[in-house]
Amino acid sequence: MTGIVTALRTASDRREQTGTAAVRLLPFVLLALSTAIAVLQWLRDVPMPFPLVLGLSVAAALWMLGFHALRPTRRRPAGVRCGYYAGLMLLAAGLVAVAPWYGLFAFAGYPQAFQHLTGRPRYAGAAATAAISAAAFMGGVSGIDAARMWWAWAGIGLISAVLAGVLFHFVGTADRRNTEQKRALARLHEANARLEAALVENAGLHARLLTLAREAGVQDERQRMAREIHDTLAQGLAGILTQLQAAEQTLDAPAALRRHLANATGLARESLVEARRTVHAVQPTALAEARLPDAIGEVTRRWSELQHVDARLTTTGDARPMHAEVEAALLRTAQEALANVAKHARATRVGLTLSYMEDVVTLDVRDDGAGFDPAAARPVMSADGGFGLAAMRRRVQRLTGQLVVESEPGGGTAISATVPAIPAGGTR
């Protein structure tokens, strides 16, 4: 599109430059032709004041050269242009008065008036040119006076002036349309240039957004893998380690030893299944086999058996299927909260409440353990863990939910995770 607009503008500029050069050159050509005729007439012994004719011809040529020699980059004032045209018409009138064939040169007044004058002065110039041309047509001033044809000269001059005025009107209208077209092309060219610049900028922004989205996707996937590893392998390995340590302390009790080893073996199998599930990025095994309340209840029961701590789940509200990510987030929160109780709380009772409300689902986990100061600075990662609360918070916030932790030293801990109640098959 920009190429077409540029081509149109170039063609229009070339036409204008060609027309301007032709109008500028025409008076010199007609003056030279008229002067050549005068020389031929003088050589044929036609009576005329040849020195005066030659002098006026040279003066007209110098007058035009002097005007066009002005700096073309500076717009000439209207007064200068009117003065130039008036002087040119006086010289043309003088030449026609003594040599009627200089009417050829006088004809150049029409294009000169149209090019250098505007408004009413343009039509006045056309009338002056028409009067001078009419005098040349009728044989000059001497011929008109000898035949007493001044009325005919006035009539011919008036008709010529009217015709020239009408022509000037239509040509001026076409010229104004051409000027408006050039302005429209210029505006279109500028708009296309801005559009191309905007397209280039948009392409750059699009590339940057793609890069940022790719980086965000990579970061999100890393965080997902970290959460999954923490929620499955790390907790499974911690449980296995706990069972093996308990087995070491019951080497002299075969029944207890076998129980701890069986628990460790079961945890290892579950961790392997969860590891494979994480690789394939599917929902937790517990949720694939049961509804959320049943899955959390089973996790609570097995944890209670392994840790020998009384733990119970209470479900309130209308238990209904939720979006897979909502259920996975609540299940992982329950698993992590119970793992934290086993590692840090030294609790004797744990209560879990799963509440289904109209627009949110809430999981509350409370224990009567040692508690801690939530405001105290803790390392995010350490040799024995420290990723749990941060992982729970990020998982819940990823669903635009909220995680609240209330605790105090010696007063137990309460964790509340609230997420939107997005139904199964809904859109996050």
Short mmCIF file of C-alpha atoms in Angstrom, two decimals:
data_model
loop_
_atom_site.label_atom_id
_atom_site.label_comp_id
_atom_site.label_asym_id
_atom_site.label_seq_id
_atom_site.Cartn_x
_atom_site.Cartn_y
_atom_site.Cartn_z
CA MET A 1 0.00 0.00 0.00
CA THR A 2 2.78 2.42 0.88
CA GLY A 3 4.50 1.69 -2.45
CA ILE A 4 1.34 2.57 -4.38
CA VAL A 5 0.90 5.83 -2.45
CA THR A 6 4.56 6.74 -2.99
CA ALA A 7 4.25 6.02 -6.73
CA LEU A 8 1.15 8.21 -6.99
CA ARG A 9 2.83 11.04 -5.13
CA THR A 10 5.95 10.75 -7.30
CA ALA A 11 3.88 10.80 -10.50
CA SER A 12 1.91 13.82 -9.29
CA ASP A 13 5.10 15.67 -8.34
CA ARG A 14 6.66 14.89 -11.70
CA ARG A 15 3.58 16.16 -13.55
CA GLU A 16 3.64 19.35 -11.52
CA GLN A 17 7.36 19.87 -12.07
CA THR A 18 6.97 19.25 -15.82
CA GLY A 19 4.03 21.66 -16.05
CA THR A 20 5.87 24.34 -14.08
CA ALA A 21 8.94 24.04 -16.32
CA ALA A 22 6.77 24.27 -19.45
CA VAL A 23 4.98 27.40 -18.20
CA ARG A 24 8.31 28.96 -17.26
CA LEU A 25 9.86 28.16 -20.65
CA LEU A 26 6.87 29.12 -22.84
CA PRO A 27 7.32 32.96 -22.64
CA PHE A 28 10.97 32.66 -23.72
CA VAL A 29 10.02 30.45 -26.67
CA LEU A 30 7.23 32.79 -27.80
CA LEU A 31 9.45 35.84 -27.31
CA ALA A 32 12.21 34.24 -29.40
CA LEU A 33 9.71 33.29 -32.12
CA SER A 34 8.20 36.79 -32.18
CA THR A 35 11.67 38.35 -32.32
CA ALA A 36 12.65 36.06 -35.21
CA ILE A 37 9.56 37.20 -37.13
CA ALA A 38 10.49 40.82 -36.38
CA VAL A 39 14.01 40.27 -37.74
CA LEU A 40 12.62 38.67 -40.90
CA GLN A 41 10.21 41.58 -41.38
CA TRP A 42 13.03 44.07 -40.88
CA LEU A 43 15.18 42.25 -43.43
CA ARG A 44 12.30 42.50 -45.90
CA ASP A 45 12.32 46.27 -45.36
CA VAL A 46 9.02 46.32 -43.49
CA PRO A 47 8.93 49.72 -41.77
CA MET A 48 9.28 49.44 -37.98
CA PRO A 49 11.36 50.98 -35.18
CA PHE A 50 13.63 47.96 -35.10
CA PRO A 51 16.00 49.21 -32.37
CA LEU A 52 12.98 49.84 -30.10
CA VAL A 53 11.57 46.41 -30.85
CA LEU A 54 14.90 44.75 -30.18
CA GLY A 55 15.41 46.75 -26.99
CA LEU A 56 11.94 45.85 -25.66
CA SER A 57 12.55 42.18 -26.52
CA VAL A 58 15.83 42.15 -24.61
CA ALA A 59 14.20 43.98 -21.70
CA ALA A 60 11.38 41.40 -21.58
CA ALA A 61 13.87 38.52 -21.61
CA LEU A 62 15.94 40.11 -18.83
CA TRP A 63 12.79 40.88 -16.84
CA MET A 64 11.71 37.24 -16.92
CA LEU A 65 15.22 35.93 -16.22
CA GLY A 66 15.56 38.25 -13.23
CA PHE A 67 12.28 37.08 -11.75
CA HIS A 68 13.03 33.40 -12.19
CA ALA A 69 16.53 33.86 -10.83
CA LEU A 70 15.07 34.48 -7.36
CA ARG A 71 15.71 31.69 -4.87
CA PRO A 72 13.19 28.97 -5.80
CA THR A 73 13.11 27.60 -2.25
CA ARG A 74 11.60 30.81 -0.92
CA ARG A 75 7.94 31.45 -1.62
CA ARG A 76 7.68 34.76 -3.47
CA PRO A 77 5.35 37.33 -1.87
CA ALA A 78 2.12 38.19 -3.69
CA GLY A 79 3.31 41.76 -4.25
CA VAL A 80 6.45 40.58 -6.04
CA ARG A 81 4.47 38.26 -8.27
CA CYS A 82 1.91 40.96 -9.13
CA GLY A 83 4.69 43.44 -9.88
CA TYR A 84 6.45 40.93 -12.13
CA TYR A 85 3.27 40.24 -14.08
CA ALA A 86 2.40 43.93 -14.44
CA GLY A 87 5.89 44.70 -15.81
CA LEU A 88 5.69 41.75 -18.21
CA MET A 89 2.31 42.94 -19.56
CA LEU A 90 3.63 46.50 -20.01
CA LEU A 91 6.53 45.18 -22.08
CA ALA A 92 4.17 42.94 -24.08
CA ALA A 93 1.82 45.89 -24.69
CA GLY A 94 4.74 48.02 -25.87
CA LEU A 95 5.91 45.30 -28.26
CA VAL A 96 2.39 44.73 -29.66
CA ALA A 97 1.96 48.49 -30.13
CA VAL A 98 4.96 48.70 -32.48
CA ALA A 99 4.94 45.12 -33.89
CA PRO A 100 1.58 43.31 -33.87
CA TRP A 101 3.13 39.86 -34.41
CA TYR A 102 4.34 40.06 -30.79
CA GLY A 103 0.81 38.93 -30.02
CA LEU A 104 2.43 35.47 -29.92
CA PHE A 105 4.48 36.60 -26.98
CA ALA A 106 1.47 38.32 -25.36
CA PHE A 107 -0.37 34.96 -25.37
CA ALA A 108 2.11 33.74 -22.72
CA GLY A 109 0.35 36.08 -20.30
CA TYR A 110 -2.43 33.55 -19.81
CA PRO A 111 -0.33 30.70 -18.32
CA GLN A 112 1.84 33.26 -16.50
CA ALA A 113 -1.24 34.78 -14.84
CA PHE A 114 -2.52 31.37 -13.82
CA GLN A 115 0.82 30.31 -12.37
CA HIS A 116 1.90 33.45 -10.53
CA LEU A 117 -1.38 35.16 -9.56
CA THR A 118 -4.25 34.08 -7.33
CA GLY A 119 -7.80 35.27 -6.69
CA ARG A 120 -8.98 38.46 -8.37
CA PRO A 121 -5.50 39.49 -9.65
CA ARG A 122 -5.51 36.26 -11.70
CA TYR A 123 -8.72 37.29 -13.54
CA ALA A 124 -7.42 40.86 -13.94
CA GLY A 125 -4.29 39.43 -15.54
CA ALA A 126 -6.43 37.37 -17.90
CA ALA A 127 -8.38 40.51 -18.89
CA ALA A 128 -5.16 42.45 -19.51
CA THR A 129 -3.75 39.64 -21.64
CA ALA A 130 -7.02 39.44 -23.58
CA ALA A 131 -6.92 43.20 -24.31
CA ILE A 132 -3.30 43.07 -25.52
CA SER A 133 -3.96 39.95 -27.63
CA ALA A 134 -7.05 41.58 -29.19
CA ALA A 135 -4.97 44.59 -30.15
CA ALA A 136 -2.39 42.34 -31.80
CA PHE A 137 -5.16 40.47 -33.64
CA MET A 138 -6.46 43.73 -35.07
CA GLY A 139 -3.05 44.90 -36.36
CA GLY A 140 -1.81 46.87 -33.38
CA VAL A 141 -2.74 50.31 -32.13
CA SER A 142 -2.08 51.99 -35.48
CA GLY A 143 -4.35 49.58 -37.31
CA ILE A 144 -7.18 49.99 -34.82
CA ASP A 145 -6.88 53.78 -34.92
CA ALA A 146 -6.72 53.92 -38.71
CA ALA A 147 -9.88 51.84 -39.11
CA ARG A 148 -11.61 53.49 -36.19
CA MET A 149 -12.27 49.99 -34.74
CA TRP A 150 -11.87 50.72 -31.09
CA TRP A 151 -15.32 49.34 -30.37
CA ALA A 152 -14.39 46.09 -32.13
CA TRP A 153 -11.17 45.87 -30.09
CA ALA A 154 -13.19 46.36 -26.89
CA GLY A 155 -15.68 43.68 -27.90
CA ILE A 156 -13.04 41.15 -28.86
CA GLY A 157 -11.10 41.91 -25.70
CA LEU A 158 -14.21 41.48 -23.56
CA ILE A 159 -15.16 38.16 -25.16
CA SER A 160 -11.58 36.92 -24.84
CA ALA A 161 -11.47 38.02 -21.19
CA VAL A 162 -14.76 36.22 -20.40
CA LEU A 163 -13.60 33.03 -22.13
CA ALA A 164 -10.26 33.21 -20.37
CA GLY A 165 -12.01 33.78 -17.01
CA VAL A 166 -14.26 30.76 -17.53
CA LEU A 167 -11.26 28.65 -18.51
CA PHE A 168 -9.34 29.89 -15.48
CA HIS A 169 -12.27 28.94 -13.24
CA PHE A 170 -12.43 25.35 -14.48
CA VAL A 171 -8.66 24.93 -14.54
CA GLY A 172 -8.44 26.45 -11.05
CA THR A 173 -11.09 24.02 -9.79
CA ALA A 174 -9.13 21.11 -11.27
CA ASP A 175 -5.95 22.48 -9.75
CA ARG A 176 -7.56 22.73 -6.31
CA ARG A 177 -8.79 19.16 -6.64
CA ASN A 178 -5.30 18.09 -7.58
CA THR A 179 -3.91 19.92 -4.57
CA GLU A 180 -6.46 18.25 -2.29
CA GLN A 181 -5.59 14.91 -3.84
CA LYS A 182 -1.92 15.51 -3.14
CA ARG A 183 -2.71 16.44 0.44
CA ALA A 184 -4.87 13.33 0.80
CA LEU A 185 -2.05 11.21 -0.63
CA ALA A 186 0.38 12.84 1.77
CA ARG A 187 -1.93 12.14 4.72
CA LEU A 188 -2.42 8.57 3.49
CA HIS A 189 1.33 8.16 3.17
CA GLU A 190 1.82 9.42 6.71
CA ALA A 191 -0.95 7.14 8.00
CA ASN A 192 0.59 4.15 6.24
CA ALA A 193 3.99 5.04 7.63
CA ARG A 194 2.53 5.20 11.14
CA LEU A 195 0.70 1.92 10.51
CA GLU A 196 3.89 0.22 9.36
CA ALA A 197 5.71 1.55 12.41
CA ALA A 198 2.89 0.29 14.62
CA LEU A 199 3.01 -3.12 12.92
CA VAL A 200 6.75 -3.31 13.48
CA GLU A 201 6.28 -2.30 17.11
CA ASN A 202 3.45 -4.81 17.53
CA ALA A 203 5.61 -7.53 16.02
CA GLY A 204 8.32 -6.69 18.54
CA LEU A 205 5.82 -6.68 21.40
CA HIS A 206 4.38 -9.98 20.19
CA ALA A 207 7.84 -11.52 20.13
CA ARG A 208 8.51 -10.21 23.63
CA LEU A 209 5.17 -11.55 24.87
CA LEU A 210 5.93 -14.94 23.38
CA THR A 211 9.31 -14.93 25.10
CA LEU A 212 7.77 -13.90 28.43
CA ALA A 213 5.00 -16.49 28.05
CA ARG A 214 7.57 -19.17 27.28
CA GLU A 215 9.66 -18.16 30.29
CA ALA A 216 6.55 -18.03 32.50
CA GLY A 217 5.52 -21.46 31.25
CA VAL A 218 8.94 -22.87 32.03
CA GLN A 219 8.88 -21.29 35.50
CA ASP A 220 5.35 -22.53 36.14
CA GLU A 221 6.30 -26.04 35.07
CA ARG A 222 9.34 -25.96 37.35
CA GLN A 223 7.19 -24.88 40.26
CA ARG A 224 4.63 -27.59 39.43
CA MET A 225 7.33 -30.26 39.37
CA ALA A 226 8.75 -28.94 42.64
CA ARG A 227 5.33 -29.08 44.28
CA GLU A 228 4.63 -32.56 42.93
CA ILE A 229 8.01 -33.90 44.04
CA HIS A 230 7.53 -32.37 47.48
CA ASP A 231 3.96 -33.64 47.79
CA THR A 232 4.77 -37.18 46.64
CA LEU A 233 8.38 -38.31 46.65
CA ALA A 234 9.62 -36.15 49.52
CA GLN A 235 6.71 -37.04 51.78
CA GLY A 236 6.94 -40.72 50.79
CA LEU A 237 10.66 -40.84 51.46
CA ALA A 238 10.13 -39.07 54.79
CA GLY A 239 7.50 -41.67 55.73
CA ILE A 240 9.76 -44.54 54.66
CA LEU A 241 12.61 -43.08 56.72
CA THR A 242 10.32 -42.76 59.74
CA GLN A 243 9.20 -46.40 59.43
CA LEU A 244 12.77 -47.66 58.99
CA GLN A 245 13.92 -45.70 62.03
CA ALA A 246 11.05 -47.21 64.01
CA ALA A 247 12.02 -50.66 62.71
CA GLU A 248 15.59 -50.20 64.01
CA GLN A 249 14.20 -49.62 67.46
CA THR A 250 12.07 -52.83 67.36
CA LEU A 251 14.62 -55.32 66.15
CA ASP A 252 13.90 -57.49 69.19
CA ALA A 253 10.14 -57.45 68.49
CA PRO A 254 9.55 -59.38 65.24
CA ALA A 255 5.85 -58.47 64.95
CA ALA A 256 6.47 -54.71 65.27
CA LEU A 257 9.50 -54.99 62.99
CA ARG A 258 7.44 -56.68 60.28
CA ARG A 259 4.73 -54.04 60.63
CA HIS A 260 7.16 -51.16 60.19
CA LEU A 261 8.83 -52.85 57.23
CA ALA A 262 5.44 -53.50 55.64
CA ASN A 263 4.52 -49.85 56.11
CA ALA A 264 7.81 -48.75 54.54
CA THR A 265 7.26 -51.12 51.62
CA GLY A 266 3.73 -49.78 51.09
CA LEU A 267 4.96 -46.21 51.17
CA ALA A 268 7.67 -47.04 48.65
CA ARG A 269 5.10 -48.56 46.26
CA GLU A 270 2.81 -45.54 46.62
CA SER A 271 5.71 -43.16 46.05
CA LEU A 272 6.66 -45.04 42.88
CA VAL A 273 3.09 -44.80 41.58
CA GLU A 274 2.95 -41.09 42.40
CA ALA A 275 6.32 -40.53 40.71
CA ARG A 276 5.04 -42.14 37.53
CA ARG A 277 1.85 -40.11 37.76
CA THR A 278 3.86 -36.90 38.16
CA VAL A 279 5.87 -37.68 35.03
CA HIS A 280 2.64 -38.09 33.07
CA ALA A 281 1.06 -35.02 34.77
CA VAL A 282 -2.24 -36.69 35.62
CA GLN A 283 -4.38 -36.20 38.71
CA PRO A 284 -3.38 -37.81 42.03
CA THR A 285 -4.03 -41.56 42.30
CA ALA A 286 -6.31 -41.09 45.30
CA LEU A 287 -8.61 -38.77 43.32
CA ALA A 288 -8.61 -41.08 40.31
CA GLU A 289 -10.11 -43.80 42.48
CA ALA A 290 -12.46 -41.84 44.79
CA ARG A 291 -14.24 -38.53 45.39
CA LEU A 292 -12.44 -35.75 47.23
CA PRO A 293 -14.01 -36.35 50.69
CA ASP A 294 -13.27 -40.07 50.41
CA ALA A 295 -9.72 -39.41 49.17
CA ILE A 296 -8.94 -37.02 52.04
CA GLY A 297 -10.62 -39.41 54.47
CA GLU A 298 -8.43 -42.29 53.27
CA VAL A 299 -5.29 -40.16 53.51
CA THR A 300 -6.30 -39.14 57.06
CA ARG A 301 -7.02 -42.72 58.11
CA ARG A 302 -3.73 -44.11 56.81
CA TRP A 303 -1.77 -41.21 58.30
CA SER A 304 -3.44 -41.84 61.66
CA GLU A 305 -2.47 -45.51 61.51
CA LEU A 306 1.15 -44.75 60.61
CA GLN A 307 1.64 -41.95 63.14
CA HIS A 308 -0.55 -43.39 65.94
CA VAL A 309 -2.27 -40.00 66.25
CA ASP A 310 -6.03 -39.59 66.42
CA ALA A 311 -7.09 -37.84 63.19
CA ARG A 312 -10.63 -37.38 61.87
CA LEU A 313 -12.24 -35.74 58.82
CA THR A 314 -15.59 -33.94 58.92
CA THR A 315 -17.38 -32.94 55.70
CA THR A 316 -20.03 -30.21 55.63
CA GLY A 317 -22.21 -28.82 52.87
CA ASP A 318 -23.17 -30.34 49.53
CA ALA A 319 -20.21 -32.50 48.56
CA ARG A 320 -20.08 -32.31 44.76
CA PRO A 321 -17.42 -32.94 42.09
CA MET A 322 -15.04 -30.03 41.63
CA HIS A 323 -12.52 -29.09 38.95
CA ALA A 324 -9.54 -31.46 38.93
CA GLU A 325 -7.07 -28.72 39.95
CA VAL A 326 -9.33 -27.61 42.82
CA GLU A 327 -9.55 -31.14 44.22
CA ALA A 328 -5.83 -31.77 43.69
CA ALA A 329 -4.95 -28.55 45.53
CA LEU A 330 -7.10 -29.45 48.54
CA LEU A 331 -5.84 -33.05 48.65
CA ARG A 332 -2.20 -31.93 48.48
CA THR A 333 -2.88 -29.32 51.18
CA ALA A 334 -4.29 -32.02 53.47
CA GLN A 335 -1.29 -34.28 52.80
CA GLU A 336 1.22 -31.49 53.45
CA ALA A 337 -0.56 -30.28 56.58
CA LEU A 338 -0.57 -33.82 58.02
CA ALA A 339 3.09 -34.28 57.05
CA ASN A 340 3.95 -31.06 58.91
CA VAL A 341 2.05 -32.26 61.97
CA ALA A 342 4.01 -35.54 61.92
CA LYS A 343 7.37 -33.76 61.58
CA HIS A 344 6.97 -30.78 63.88
CA ALA A 345 3.79 -30.67 65.99
CA ARG A 346 4.03 -33.68 68.37
CA ALA A 347 0.23 -33.55 68.45
CA THR A 348 -2.19 -36.05 70.01
CA ARG A 349 -5.26 -35.05 68.01
CA VAL A 350 -5.81 -33.66 64.50
CA GLY A 351 -9.14 -32.50 63.07
CA LEU A 352 -9.84 -31.86 59.38
CA THR A 353 -12.98 -30.13 58.12
CA LEU A 354 -13.90 -30.05 54.42
CA SER A 355 -16.62 -27.43 53.86
CA TYR A 356 -18.56 -27.11 50.59
CA MET A 357 -20.14 -23.68 50.23
CA GLU A 358 -21.90 -21.98 47.34
CA ASP A 359 -18.87 -20.24 45.83
CA VAL A 360 -15.86 -21.62 47.74
CA VAL A 361 -14.56 -24.86 49.21
CA THR A 362 -12.56 -24.69 52.45
CA LEU A 363 -10.25 -27.20 54.09
CA ASP A 364 -9.37 -26.60 57.77
CA VAL A 365 -6.64 -28.62 59.52
CA ARG A 366 -6.24 -28.15 63.30
CA ASP A 367 -3.92 -29.87 65.75
CA ASP A 368 -3.14 -29.60 69.47
CA GLY A 369 0.61 -29.77 68.98
CA ALA A 370 3.56 -27.56 69.89
CA GLY A 371 2.65 -24.73 67.54
CA PHE A 372 5.01 -22.00 66.31
CA ASP A 373 5.24 -18.28 65.69
CA PRO A 374 3.94 -17.59 62.15
CA ALA A 375 5.62 -14.16 62.15
CA ALA A 376 9.06 -15.57 62.85
CA ALA A 377 11.44 -15.67 59.89
CA ARG A 378 11.99 -19.21 58.61
CA PRO A 379 14.19 -20.43 55.78
CA VAL A 380 12.22 -21.38 52.68
CA MET A 381 14.36 -24.44 52.15
CA SER A 382 16.55 -26.29 54.59
CA ALA A 383 18.10 -29.70 54.95
CA ASP A 384 15.00 -31.13 56.63
CA GLY A 385 12.38 -29.45 54.50
CA GLY A 386 10.80 -26.02 54.86
CA PHE A 387 9.10 -26.08 51.48
CA GLY A 388 5.68 -27.14 52.78
CA LEU A 389 3.89 -23.93 53.76
CA ALA A 390 5.30 -22.05 50.77
CA ALA A 391 4.21 -24.85 48.41
CA MET A 392 0.71 -24.94 49.92
CA ARG A 393 0.37 -21.17 49.64
CA ARG A 394 1.51 -21.09 45.99
CA ARG A 395 -0.76 -23.98 45.06
CA VAL A 396 -3.80 -22.30 46.60
CA GLN A 397 -2.96 -18.83 45.25
CA ARG A 398 -2.57 -20.31 41.77
CA LEU A 399 -6.32 -20.94 41.93
CA THR A 400 -6.90 -17.36 43.22
CA GLY A 401 -7.53 -18.89 46.64
CA GLN A 402 -6.24 -17.99 50.12
CA LEU A 403 -4.20 -19.85 52.72
CA VAL A 404 -4.40 -18.69 56.36
CA VAL A 405 -2.10 -20.05 59.08
CA GLU A 406 -2.90 -19.42 62.76
CA SER A 407 -0.59 -20.71 65.47
CA GLU A 408 1.26 -19.84 68.64
CA PRO A 409 3.94 -21.66 70.64
CA GLY A 410 2.23 -24.32 72.78
CA GLY A 411 -1.22 -23.52 71.38
CA GLY A 412 -1.39 -25.80 68.36
CA THR A 413 -1.81 -24.82 64.70
CA ALA A 414 -4.78 -24.16 62.41
CA ILE A 415 -4.43 -24.03 58.64
CA SER A 416 -7.32 -22.91 56.44
CA ALA A 417 -7.21 -23.23 52.63
CA THR A 418 -10.03 -21.58 50.66
CA VAL A 419 -10.37 -22.02 46.89
CA PRO A 420 -13.13 -21.15 44.37
CA ALA A 421 -15.85 -23.78 44.00
CA ILE A 422 -15.27 -24.46 40.30
CA PRO A 423 -17.46 -27.37 39.25
CA ALA A 424 -16.09 -30.33 37.34
CA GLY A 425 -15.86 -29.46 33.66
CA GLY A 426 -15.84 -25.72 34.44
CA THR A 427 -13.25 -23.19 33.32
CA ARG A 428 -10.67 -21.81 35.64
#
